[in-house]
mmCIF file of C-alpha atoms and ligand atoms in Angstrom:
data_model
loop_
_atom_site.group_PDB
_atom_site.id
_atom_site.type_symbol
_atom_site.label_atom_id
_atom_site.label_comp_id
_atom_site.label_asym_id
_atom_site.label_seq_id
_atom_site.Cartn_x
_atom_site.Cartn_y
_atom_site.Cartn_z
ATOM 1 C CA UNK A 23 36.883 -71.762 19.315
ATOM 2 C CA UNK A 24 35.957 -69.154 21.693
ATOM 3 C CA UNK A 25 31.965 -68.134 22.657
ATOM 4 C CA UNK A 26 30.441 -66.107 20.418
ATOM 5 C CA UNK A 27 27.311 -64.579 19.316
ATOM 6 C CA UNK A 28 26.337 -67.997 17.805
ATOM 7 C CA UNK A 29 27.089 -71.440 17.903
ATOM 8 C CA UNK A 30 28.933 -72.761 14.703
ATOM 9 C CA UNK A 31 27.164 -76.318 13.276
ATOM 10 C CA UNK A 32 26.941 -79.389 15.101
ATOM 11 C CA UNK A 33 29.529 -82.337 14.678
ATOM 12 C CA UNK A 34 29.885 -85.176 16.029
ATOM 13 C CA UNK A 35 33.329 -83.706 16.449
ATOM 14 C CA UNK A 36 32.507 -80.819 18.782
ATOM 15 C CA UNK A 37 32.188 -81.066 22.892
ATOM 16 C CA UNK A 38 31.565 -78.084 24.785
ATOM 17 C CA UNK A 39 32.447 -76.880 27.660
ATOM 18 C CA UNK A 40 31.520 -73.601 30.406
ATOM 19 C CA UNK A 41 34.356 -72.453 32.485
ATOM 20 C CA UNK A 42 33.018 -71.004 36.256
ATOM 21 C CA UNK A 43 33.333 -67.246 37.548
ATOM 22 C CA UNK A 44 34.165 -66.072 40.111
ATOM 23 C CA UNK A 45 32.593 -62.070 40.911
ATOM 24 C CA UNK A 46 35.008 -59.046 41.586
ATOM 25 C CA UNK A 47 32.121 -56.854 42.751
ATOM 26 C CA UNK A 48 28.589 -56.112 42.765
ATOM 27 C CA UNK A 49 26.416 -59.446 45.026
ATOM 28 C CA UNK A 50 22.734 -60.154 45.134
ATOM 29 C CA UNK A 51 22.274 -57.258 42.164
ATOM 30 C CA UNK A 52 21.530 -59.421 39.107
ATOM 31 C CA UNK A 53 17.041 -59.592 40.126
ATOM 32 C CA UNK A 54 16.690 -56.198 40.563
ATOM 33 C CA UNK A 55 18.880 -54.273 37.679
ATOM 34 C CA UNK A 56 21.451 -53.742 38.709
ATOM 35 C CA UNK A 57 25.846 -54.131 37.847
ATOM 36 C CA UNK A 58 27.621 -57.248 38.209
ATOM 37 C CA UNK A 59 31.621 -57.466 37.837
ATOM 38 C CA UNK A 60 32.229 -61.294 37.100
ATOM 39 C CA UNK A 61 34.257 -62.548 34.903
ATOM 40 C CA UNK A 62 34.866 -66.655 34.417
ATOM 41 C CA UNK A 63 37.647 -68.825 35.913
ATOM 42 C CA UNK A 64 39.092 -72.141 34.547
ATOM 43 C CA UNK A 65 36.942 -74.706 35.827
ATOM 44 C CA UNK A 66 34.632 -76.225 33.219
ATOM 45 C CA UNK A 67 32.361 -77.941 32.850
ATOM 46 C CA UNK A 68 32.105 -80.420 29.776
ATOM 47 C CA UNK A 69 29.118 -82.142 27.740
ATOM 48 C CA UNK A 70 29.187 -84.970 25.269
ATOM 49 C CA UNK A 71 26.124 -84.997 23.274
ATOM 50 C CA UNK A 72 25.406 -88.491 21.636
ATOM 51 C CA UNK A 73 22.546 -89.532 19.437
ATOM 52 C CA UNK A 74 20.236 -91.716 20.988
ATOM 53 C CA UNK A 75 17.750 -94.443 19.108
ATOM 54 C CA UNK A 76 14.337 -93.035 21.730
ATOM 55 C CA UNK A 77 13.817 -90.264 24.550
ATOM 56 C CA UNK A 78 16.191 -88.447 26.873
ATOM 57 C CA UNK A 79 19.200 -89.542 28.681
ATOM 58 C CA UNK A 80 20.996 -87.841 31.448
ATOM 59 C CA UNK A 81 24.398 -89.174 33.043
ATOM 60 C CA UNK A 82 27.665 -87.514 35.246
ATOM 61 C CA UNK A 83 31.255 -88.240 35.737
ATOM 62 C CA UNK A 84 30.449 -87.105 38.745
ATOM 63 C CA UNK A 85 27.212 -88.227 40.129
ATOM 64 C CA UNK A 86 25.771 -91.967 40.749
ATOM 65 C CA UNK A 87 22.236 -90.866 39.892
ATOM 66 C CA UNK A 88 21.606 -90.922 35.915
ATOM 67 C CA UNK A 89 17.844 -89.798 34.413
ATOM 68 C CA UNK A 90 16.356 -91.239 31.268
ATOM 69 C CA UNK A 91 12.750 -88.860 30.295
ATOM 70 C CA UNK A 92 10.422 -88.944 26.864
ATOM 71 C CA UNK A 93 9.859 -86.095 24.548
ATOM 72 C CA UNK A 94 6.339 -85.574 26.147
ATOM 73 C CA UNK A 95 7.854 -86.063 29.877
ATOM 74 C CA UNK A 96 6.871 -82.521 31.719
ATOM 75 C CA UNK A 97 7.444 -84.591 35.477
ATOM 76 C CA UNK A 98 7.941 -82.372 38.150
ATOM 77 C CA UNK A 99 11.465 -81.668 39.758
ATOM 78 C CA UNK A 100 13.799 -84.355 41.007
ATOM 79 C CA UNK A 101 15.615 -82.605 43.393
ATOM 80 C CA UNK A 102 19.528 -84.048 42.127
ATOM 81 C CA UNK A 103 21.359 -82.584 39.777
ATOM 82 C CA UNK A 104 19.590 -83.622 36.521
ATOM 83 C CA UNK A 105 17.124 -80.983 37.408
ATOM 84 C CA UNK A 106 19.910 -78.332 36.150
ATOM 85 C CA UNK A 107 19.800 -80.036 32.061
ATOM 86 C CA UNK A 108 16.730 -81.408 32.198
ATOM 87 C CA UNK A 109 15.739 -77.333 33.325
ATOM 88 C CA UNK A 110 17.381 -76.514 29.953
ATOM 89 C CA UNK A 111 15.912 -78.717 27.768
ATOM 90 C CA UNK A 112 12.308 -77.662 29.345
ATOM 91 C CA UNK A 113 13.756 -74.396 28.088
ATOM 92 C CA UNK A 114 13.902 -75.525 23.952
ATOM 93 C CA UNK A 115 11.012 -77.061 24.453
ATOM 94 C CA UNK A 116 8.881 -74.319 25.191
ATOM 95 C CA UNK A 117 10.905 -72.179 22.725
ATOM 96 C CA UNK A 118 9.965 -75.258 19.798
ATOM 97 C CA UNK A 119 13.049 -76.507 19.782
ATOM 98 C CA UNK A 120 12.771 -79.888 19.595
ATOM 99 C CA UNK A 121 15.836 -82.203 20.308
ATOM 100 C CA UNK A 122 16.231 -84.955 18.230
ATOM 101 C CA UNK A 123 16.876 -88.145 20.598
ATOM 102 C CA UNK A 124 20.032 -88.029 23.015
ATOM 103 C CA UNK A 125 22.489 -88.918 25.915
ATOM 104 C CA UNK A 126 24.259 -86.359 27.552
ATOM 105 C CA UNK A 127 26.524 -87.441 29.779
ATOM 106 C CA UNK A 128 28.918 -84.386 31.267
ATOM 107 C CA UNK A 129 31.743 -84.140 33.597
ATOM 108 C CA UNK A 130 34.821 -81.343 34.550
ATOM 109 C CA UNK A 131 35.996 -80.298 37.646
ATOM 110 C CA UNK A 132 33.713 -77.433 38.731
ATOM 111 C CA UNK A 133 33.123 -76.966 42.715
ATOM 112 C CA UNK A 134 29.884 -77.604 43.582
ATOM 113 C CA UNK A 135 28.035 -75.873 46.114
ATOM 114 C CA UNK A 136 31.347 -73.568 46.381
ATOM 115 C CA UNK A 137 29.224 -70.425 44.806
ATOM 116 C CA UNK A 138 31.395 -69.993 41.898
ATOM 117 C CA UNK A 139 28.351 -70.825 39.806
ATOM 118 C CA UNK A 140 28.582 -74.858 39.737
ATOM 119 C CA UNK A 141 24.978 -74.901 38.654
ATOM 120 C CA UNK A 142 24.757 -72.042 36.190
ATOM 121 C CA UNK A 143 28.137 -73.417 34.181
ATOM 122 C CA UNK A 144 26.175 -76.905 33.965
ATOM 123 C CA UNK A 145 22.715 -74.974 32.390
ATOM 124 C CA UNK A 146 24.684 -73.409 29.858
ATOM 125 C CA UNK A 147 27.004 -76.468 29.060
ATOM 126 C CA UNK A 148 24.291 -78.088 28.726
ATOM 127 C CA UNK A 149 22.166 -75.093 26.056
ATOM 128 C CA UNK A 150 25.788 -74.833 23.961
ATOM 129 C CA UNK A 151 25.905 -79.095 22.898
ATOM 130 C CA UNK A 152 21.736 -79.190 22.757
ATOM 131 C CA UNK A 153 21.420 -76.024 20.263
ATOM 132 C CA UNK A 154 23.748 -77.337 18.576
ATOM 133 C CA UNK A 155 22.536 -80.995 18.614
ATOM 134 C CA UNK A 156 19.724 -80.249 17.191
ATOM 135 C CA UNK A 157 21.321 -77.255 14.783
ATOM 136 C CA UNK A 158 19.879 -74.248 15.899
ATOM 137 C CA UNK A 159 21.487 -70.713 16.572
ATOM 138 C CA UNK A 160 20.543 -68.833 19.071
ATOM 139 C CA UNK A 161 22.370 -65.708 20.721
ATOM 140 C CA UNK A 162 23.805 -65.416 23.406
ATOM 141 C CA UNK A 163 21.656 -63.470 25.393
ATOM 142 C CA UNK A 164 19.019 -65.499 24.005
ATOM 143 C CA UNK A 165 21.306 -68.467 25.467
ATOM 144 C CA UNK A 166 21.559 -66.987 28.646
ATOM 145 C CA UNK A 167 18.059 -65.659 29.237
ATOM 146 C CA UNK A 168 16.409 -69.311 28.829
ATOM 147 C CA UNK A 169 19.339 -70.789 31.443
ATOM 148 C CA UNK A 170 18.070 -68.459 34.197
ATOM 149 C CA UNK A 171 14.864 -69.413 33.212
ATOM 150 C CA UNK A 172 15.577 -72.984 33.627
ATOM 151 C CA UNK A 173 17.075 -72.368 37.040
ATOM 152 C CA UNK A 174 13.909 -69.542 38.509
ATOM 153 C CA UNK A 175 10.930 -71.899 36.809
ATOM 154 C CA UNK A 176 12.722 -75.665 36.937
ATOM 155 C CA UNK A 177 14.662 -75.779 39.394
ATOM 156 C CA UNK A 178 12.472 -73.860 41.887
ATOM 157 C CA UNK A 179 15.553 -70.681 42.497
ATOM 158 C CA UNK A 180 15.485 -67.481 42.606
ATOM 159 C CA UNK A 181 18.239 -66.030 40.536
ATOM 160 C CA UNK A 182 19.421 -63.847 38.651
ATOM 161 C CA UNK A 183 20.702 -63.428 35.493
ATOM 162 C CA UNK A 184 24.351 -63.136 36.796
ATOM 163 C CA UNK A 185 25.818 -66.062 36.685
ATOM 164 C CA UNK A 186 24.380 -67.589 32.812
ATOM 165 C CA UNK A 187 25.173 -64.314 31.336
ATOM 166 C CA UNK A 188 28.713 -64.182 32.313
ATOM 167 C CA UNK A 189 29.500 -67.737 31.628
ATOM 168 C CA UNK A 190 28.686 -67.643 28.408
ATOM 169 C CA UNK A 191 29.927 -64.151 27.630
ATOM 170 C CA UNK A 192 32.948 -63.396 29.435
ATOM 171 C CA UNK A 193 36.224 -62.835 27.699
ATOM 172 C CA UNK A 194 39.618 -64.389 28.107
ATOM 173 C CA UNK A 195 41.994 -61.334 30.499
ATOM 174 C CA UNK A 196 38.917 -59.355 31.321
ATOM 175 C CA UNK A 197 35.952 -59.051 33.841
ATOM 176 C CA UNK A 198 32.630 -58.339 32.676
ATOM 177 C CA UNK A 199 30.336 -55.506 33.398
ATOM 178 C CA UNK A 200 26.430 -56.368 32.887
ATOM 179 C CA UNK A 201 22.989 -54.385 33.760
ATOM 180 C CA UNK A 202 21.171 -56.537 34.618
ATOM 181 C CA UNK A 203 18.671 -55.081 33.855
ATOM 182 C CA UNK A 204 19.087 -54.258 29.899
ATOM 183 C CA UNK A 205 21.882 -56.436 29.565
ATOM 184 C CA UNK A 206 24.237 -54.484 28.132
ATOM 185 C CA UNK A 207 27.757 -55.342 28.716
ATOM 186 C CA UNK A 208 30.388 -54.633 28.433
ATOM 187 C CA UNK A 209 34.352 -56.350 28.725
ATOM 188 C CA UNK A 210 37.023 -54.152 31.091
ATOM 189 C CA UNK A 211 40.180 -55.076 30.896
ATOM 190 C CA UNK A 212 42.651 -56.415 33.138
ATOM 191 C CA UNK A 213 45.409 -55.493 32.597
ATOM 192 C CA UNK A 214 45.278 -51.769 32.779
ATOM 193 C CA UNK A 215 48.318 -50.591 34.505
ATOM 194 C CA UNK A 216 49.166 -51.496 37.859
ATOM 195 C CA UNK A 217 46.281 -53.913 37.454
ATOM 196 C CA UNK A 218 48.362 -56.193 35.306
ATOM 197 C CA UNK A 219 50.295 -56.936 38.127
ATOM 198 C CA UNK A 220 47.314 -58.539 39.711
ATOM 199 C CA UNK A 221 46.137 -61.691 40.547
ATOM 200 C CA UNK A 222 42.690 -63.472 40.663
ATOM 201 C CA UNK A 223 43.190 -65.587 44.252
ATOM 202 C CA UNK A 224 40.148 -67.582 44.775
ATOM 203 C CA UNK A 225 39.884 -68.954 48.358
ATOM 204 C CA UNK A 226 37.294 -71.663 48.842
ATOM 205 C CA UNK A 227 36.364 -72.125 52.398
ATOM 206 C CA UNK A 228 34.609 -75.992 51.998
ATOM 207 C CA UNK A 229 31.772 -73.980 54.089
ATOM 208 C CA UNK A 230 28.768 -75.475 51.411
ATOM 209 C CA UNK A 231 25.911 -73.910 50.895
ATOM 210 C CA UNK A 232 22.785 -74.117 48.238
ATOM 211 C CA UNK A 233 21.265 -71.359 46.869
ATOM 212 C CA UNK A 234 18.009 -73.067 46.038
ATOM 213 C CA UNK A 235 17.906 -73.594 50.431
ATOM 214 C CA UNK A 236 15.700 -70.311 52.067
ATOM 215 C CA UNK A 237 18.584 -68.064 52.889
ATOM 216 C CA UNK A 238 18.414 -66.681 49.505
ATOM 217 C CA UNK A 239 15.051 -66.952 49.335
ATOM 218 C CA UNK A 240 14.945 -65.100 52.306
ATOM 219 C CA UNK A 241 16.787 -62.189 51.240
ATOM 220 C CA UNK A 242 15.120 -62.361 47.245
ATOM 221 C CA UNK A 243 11.880 -61.743 49.503
ATOM 222 C CA UNK A 244 12.914 -58.781 51.450
ATOM 223 C CA UNK A 245 14.891 -57.018 48.190
ATOM 224 C CA UNK A 246 11.486 -57.915 46.417
ATOM 225 C CA UNK A 247 9.836 -56.080 49.643
ATOM 226 C CA UNK A 248 12.006 -52.771 50.225
ATOM 227 C CA UNK A 249 12.170 -52.844 46.360
ATOM 228 C CA UNK A 250 8.704 -52.318 45.980
ATOM 229 C CA UNK A 251 8.424 -49.975 49.385
ATOM 230 C CA UNK A 252 10.781 -47.749 47.006
ATOM 231 C CA UNK A 253 8.553 -47.941 43.813
ATOM 232 C CA UNK A 254 5.307 -47.017 45.357
ATOM 233 C CA UNK A 255 7.013 -43.824 46.882
ATOM 234 C CA UNK A 256 8.755 -42.991 43.244
ATOM 235 C CA UNK A 257 6.623 -43.349 40.512
ATOM 236 C CA UNK A 258 8.968 -43.826 37.504
ATOM 237 C CA UNK A 259 11.367 -45.588 39.249
ATOM 238 C CA UNK A 260 12.462 -48.466 37.344
ATOM 239 C CA UNK A 261 14.267 -51.292 40.045
ATOM 240 C CA UNK A 262 17.036 -50.918 42.397
ATOM 241 C CA UNK A 263 18.988 -49.888 39.327
ATOM 242 C CA UNK A 264 17.825 -46.464 39.136
ATOM 243 C CA UNK A 265 17.693 -45.950 43.347
ATOM 244 C CA UNK A 266 19.835 -43.701 45.105
ATOM 245 C CA UNK A 267 20.530 -43.738 48.907
ATOM 246 C CA UNK A 268 19.141 -40.535 49.500
ATOM 247 C CA UNK A 269 16.066 -41.931 48.591
ATOM 248 C CA UNK A 270 16.193 -45.331 50.766
ATOM 249 C CA UNK A 271 16.455 -43.073 53.416
ATOM 250 C CA UNK A 272 13.135 -40.701 52.376
ATOM 251 C CA UNK A 273 11.694 -44.789 52.302
ATOM 252 C CA UNK A 274 12.560 -45.740 54.736
ATOM 253 C CA UNK A 275 10.050 -45.748 56.963
ATOM 254 C CA UNK A 276 7.800 -47.428 54.459
ATOM 255 C CA UNK A 277 9.954 -50.811 54.486
ATOM 256 C CA UNK A 278 10.903 -53.456 57.443
ATOM 257 C CA UNK A 279 14.037 -52.623 58.973
ATOM 258 C CA UNK A 280 15.674 -55.310 57.008
ATOM 259 C CA UNK A 281 14.435 -54.800 53.658
ATOM 260 C CA UNK A 282 15.540 -51.384 54.651
ATOM 261 C CA UNK A 283 19.607 -52.705 55.092
ATOM 262 C CA UNK A 284 19.624 -55.532 52.030
ATOM 263 C CA UNK A 285 17.980 -52.530 49.954
ATOM 264 C CA UNK A 286 21.363 -50.563 51.662
ATOM 265 C CA UNK A 287 23.707 -52.900 50.533
ATOM 266 C CA UNK A 288 22.035 -53.224 47.026
ATOM 267 C CA UNK A 289 22.137 -49.433 46.663
ATOM 268 C CA UNK A 290 26.107 -48.768 47.857
ATOM 269 C CA UNK A 291 26.997 -52.004 45.708
ATOM 270 C CA UNK A 292 25.422 -50.711 41.960
ATOM 271 C CA UNK A 293 27.763 -48.045 42.913
ATOM 272 C CA UNK A 294 30.457 -49.601 44.076
ATOM 273 C CA UNK A 295 30.064 -50.528 40.702
ATOM 274 C CA UNK A 296 30.774 -48.197 38.839
ATOM 275 C CA UNK A 297 33.564 -47.431 40.877
ATOM 276 C CA UNK A 298 35.116 -50.379 40.057
ATOM 277 C CA UNK A 299 35.314 -49.637 36.532
ATOM 278 C CA UNK A 300 36.945 -46.631 36.920
ATOM 279 C CA UNK A 301 39.522 -47.844 39.097
ATOM 280 C CA UNK A 302 40.276 -50.754 35.819
ATOM 281 C CA UNK A 303 40.361 -48.428 33.947
ATOM 282 C CA UNK A 304 42.587 -46.069 35.702
ATOM 283 C CA UNK A 305 45.016 -49.584 36.369
ATOM 284 C CA UNK A 306 44.379 -48.489 40.324
ATOM 285 C CA UNK A 307 44.195 -51.981 42.172
ATOM 286 C CA UNK A 308 44.336 -49.469 45.492
ATOM 287 C CA UNK A 309 41.284 -48.069 44.799
ATOM 288 C CA UNK A 310 39.208 -51.476 43.247
ATOM 289 C CA UNK A 311 40.703 -53.599 46.847
ATOM 290 C CA UNK A 312 39.441 -50.916 48.985
ATOM 291 C CA UNK A 313 36.051 -51.040 47.382
ATOM 292 C CA UNK A 314 36.155 -54.891 47.142
ATOM 293 C CA UNK A 315 36.898 -54.683 51.241
ATOM 294 C CA UNK A 316 33.246 -52.341 51.244
ATOM 295 C CA UNK A 317 32.050 -54.347 49.374
ATOM 296 C CA UNK A 318 31.948 -56.654 51.650
ATOM 297 C CA UNK A 319 31.346 -54.712 54.407
ATOM 298 C CA UNK A 320 28.407 -54.309 53.357
ATOM 299 C CA UNK A 321 27.411 -58.239 52.263
ATOM 300 C CA UNK A 322 28.397 -59.516 56.210
ATOM 301 C CA UNK A 323 26.480 -56.019 58.269
ATOM 302 C CA UNK A 324 23.933 -54.837 55.882
ATOM 303 C CA UNK A 325 23.269 -58.288 53.996
ATOM 304 C CA UNK A 326 23.817 -60.727 56.230
ATOM 305 C CA UNK A 327 24.685 -63.522 53.618
ATOM 306 C CA UNK A 328 28.346 -63.892 55.207
ATOM 307 C CA UNK A 329 29.896 -66.324 57.694
ATOM 308 C CA UNK A 330 32.639 -66.279 60.158
ATOM 309 C CA UNK A 331 34.259 -68.729 58.787
ATOM 310 C CA UNK A 332 34.279 -65.811 55.585
ATOM 311 C CA UNK A 333 34.850 -63.202 57.461
ATOM 312 C CA UNK A 334 37.651 -64.684 59.345
ATOM 313 C CA UNK A 335 39.525 -65.237 55.734
ATOM 314 C CA UNK A 336 38.903 -62.185 54.188
ATOM 315 C CA UNK A 337 40.295 -59.966 57.578
ATOM 316 C CA UNK A 338 42.862 -62.283 57.043
ATOM 317 C CA UNK A 339 43.549 -62.003 53.276
ATOM 318 C CA UNK A 340 43.763 -57.776 53.743
ATOM 319 C CA UNK A 341 46.397 -58.273 56.029
ATOM 320 C CA UNK A 342 48.833 -60.199 54.404
ATOM 321 C CA UNK A 343 51.391 -58.673 51.988
ATOM 322 C CA UNK A 344 50.336 -58.361 48.180
ATOM 323 C CA UNK A 345 46.744 -58.551 48.742
ATOM 324 C CA UNK A 346 44.699 -55.283 47.632
ATOM 325 C CA UNK A 347 41.421 -56.551 48.286
ATOM 326 C CA UNK A 348 38.932 -59.574 49.274
ATOM 327 C CA UNK A 349 35.657 -60.254 49.554
ATOM 328 C CA UNK A 350 33.225 -62.633 49.624
ATOM 329 C CA UNK A 351 32.357 -64.165 46.419
ATOM 330 C CA UNK A 352 28.654 -65.292 44.930
ATOM 331 C CA UNK A 353 25.288 -66.228 46.668
ATOM 332 C CA UNK A 354 27.379 -66.426 50.061
ATOM 333 C CA UNK A 355 26.411 -68.380 53.483
ATOM 334 C CA UNK A 356 30.210 -70.125 53.084
ATOM 335 C CA UNK A 357 31.333 -70.548 49.495
ATOM 336 C CA UNK A 358 34.404 -69.027 48.766
ATOM 337 C CA UNK A 359 36.295 -65.751 49.021
ATOM 338 C CA UNK A 360 38.054 -63.763 45.378
ATOM 339 C CA UNK A 361 41.327 -61.822 46.164
ATOM 340 C CA UNK A 362 42.570 -59.013 44.153
ATOM 341 C CA UNK A 363 47.182 -59.712 44.925
ATOM 342 C CA UNK A 364 49.777 -59.250 43.922
ATOM 343 C CA UNK A 365 51.155 -61.284 41.092
ATOM 344 C CA UNK A 366 54.939 -61.777 42.473
ATOM 345 C CA UNK A 367 53.063 -62.383 46.098
ATOM 346 C CA UNK A 368 49.877 -64.542 45.104
ATOM 347 C CA UNK A 369 51.771 -67.735 45.948
ATOM 348 C CA UNK A 370 53.270 -66.661 49.086
ATOM 349 C CA UNK A 371 49.819 -65.073 49.403
ATOM 350 C CA UNK A 372 47.565 -68.044 49.169
ATOM 351 C CA UNK A 373 50.239 -70.418 51.156
ATOM 352 C CA UNK A 374 50.017 -67.727 54.255
ATOM 353 C CA UNK A 375 45.834 -67.648 54.089
ATOM 354 C CA UNK A 376 45.249 -71.517 54.046
ATOM 355 C CA UNK A 377 47.665 -71.701 56.589
ATOM 356 C CA UNK A 378 46.163 -69.473 59.110
ATOM 357 C CA UNK A 379 42.484 -70.613 58.053
ATOM 358 C CA UNK A 380 44.171 -74.201 58.735
ATOM 359 C CA UNK A 381 45.052 -73.197 62.182
ATOM 360 C CA UNK A 382 41.776 -71.142 63.038
ATOM 361 C CA UNK A 383 39.333 -73.210 61.611
ATOM 362 C CA UNK A 384 41.002 -76.983 60.845
ATOM 363 C CA UNK A 385 40.104 -76.921 57.309
ATOM 364 C CA UNK A 386 41.728 -77.189 54.559
ATOM 365 C CA UNK A 387 41.335 -74.380 52.758
ATOM 366 C CA UNK A 388 41.017 -75.030 48.511
ATOM 367 C CA UNK A 389 43.130 -71.579 46.906
ATOM 368 C CA UNK A 390 43.620 -71.369 43.824
ATOM 369 C CA UNK A 391 45.565 -67.992 41.517
ATOM 370 C CA UNK A 392 43.938 -68.132 38.165
ATOM 371 C CA UNK A 393 43.252 -65.495 35.317
ATOM 372 C CA UNK A 394 40.066 -64.782 33.821
ATOM 373 C CA UNK A 395 39.425 -67.222 31.371
ATOM 374 C CA UNK A 396 37.499 -66.907 28.144
ATOM 375 C CA UNK A 397 33.055 -68.114 28.699
ATOM 376 C CA UNK A 398 31.147 -70.706 27.271
ATOM 377 C CA UNK A 399 33.392 -72.408 24.107
ATOM 378 C CA UNK A 400 32.868 -75.217 20.945
ATOM 379 C CA UNK A 401 35.826 -77.532 21.347
ATOM 380 C CA UNK A 402 37.774 -80.153 18.733
ATOM 381 C CA UNK A 403 37.181 -82.678 20.434
ATOM 382 C CA UNK A 404 41.134 -83.180 19.765
ATOM 383 C CA UNK A 405 41.782 -80.369 21.631
ATOM 384 C CA UNK A 406 43.318 -79.816 24.959
ATOM 385 C CA UNK A 407 41.852 -78.640 28.033
HETATM 386 C C1 LIG B 518 24.387 -66.419 42.995
HETATM 387 C C2 LIG B 518 23.290 -66.090 41.676
HETATM 388 C C3 LIG B 518 22.920 -65.453 41.187
HETATM 389 C C4 LIG B 518 23.665 -63.936 42.362
HETATM 390 C C5 LIG B 518 24.297 -64.014 43.560
HETATM 391 C C6 LIG B 518 24.564 -63.069 44.138
HETATM 392 O O1 LIG B 518 24.978 -66.732 42.231
HETATM 393 O O2 LIG B 518 22.946 -67.576 41.206
HETATM 394 O O3 LIG B 518 22.270 -64.318 40.347
HETATM 395 O O4 LIG B 518 22.155 -63.612 42.694
HETATM 396 O O5 LIG B 518 24.229 -65.250 43.727
HETATM 397 O O6 LIG B 518 24.854 -61.995 43.616
#
């Protein structure tokens, strides 16, 4: 059974899976109504939920901290991993969904703090598990929105909707083109023409980031200030998703230089996502790869969310045989690069990239060759994953 628009009835035989994601293009565009092009990758968080005598408890195979709360608990965040599932529970409760007493246990292999959305994956798998346990059906759009709200309102990170939405709605063999204002989405095939002969390689720089920490919030504020200046100048402009570079130039004097640069990245990345859609339908990895490299330069120079290690990985990747394009993926300030690589050369590419990085920084990067997988799923517990 794959992720669908509604959830099956709960059963003890079910377990819940949510993948990680990488984003091909459209970065930091998802909190100002822009476009994103993520896909799900085969790293998973798993949840099991079992009935309890009273209250709610949370444990993880990855962390020692556990948490037990009552149904009425309204305490603030604990500032550890439990905030993600508890935040989701709070959102369900705000919608009148009161699960019976449960114990939720999480396990999985999603790299933590690597920019592949470990937190959104935990949120989505928690929502799927608790909804099924409660016998409540919600559309995947509603699930994504409530999981984002958990992160915005309880965890305290001003993230956009991309991660939660893509983890819920992704489709194997496809990237997901999402309009983050309307939540309209399309699955774009990765197997058109010459694109069928490419693979995605994800390279973890091992430089840690946490989007709940300062830099993401600072960028978010600079973007919001720039967007507000543009909305003052152009009545009727809904958000940066509709803005053009020409309009941005006209409003340039009415915002800080930082806001101008951040907005320039966003407006230009929205345009790149649309061009990437054309490249994908044309089965043109050369154009798609070029757009990815341009996207990286924009993140590095205008959005200032890259770092030396990641820039080195992107530059090295671009110089290796079989690589069409590479860029920083996710929130930034470290984390992973996403590379579009000739399928026949992906193993040699991965080895060469790992070697060059080790020699330069004495860091062993984790490099994974991936195909796009389905979004969150509910599987029979006897199935292997
Ligand atoms: C993080 C956030 C997303 C998005 C990306 C940058 O992953 O959770 O909402 O803003 O950064 O594109």
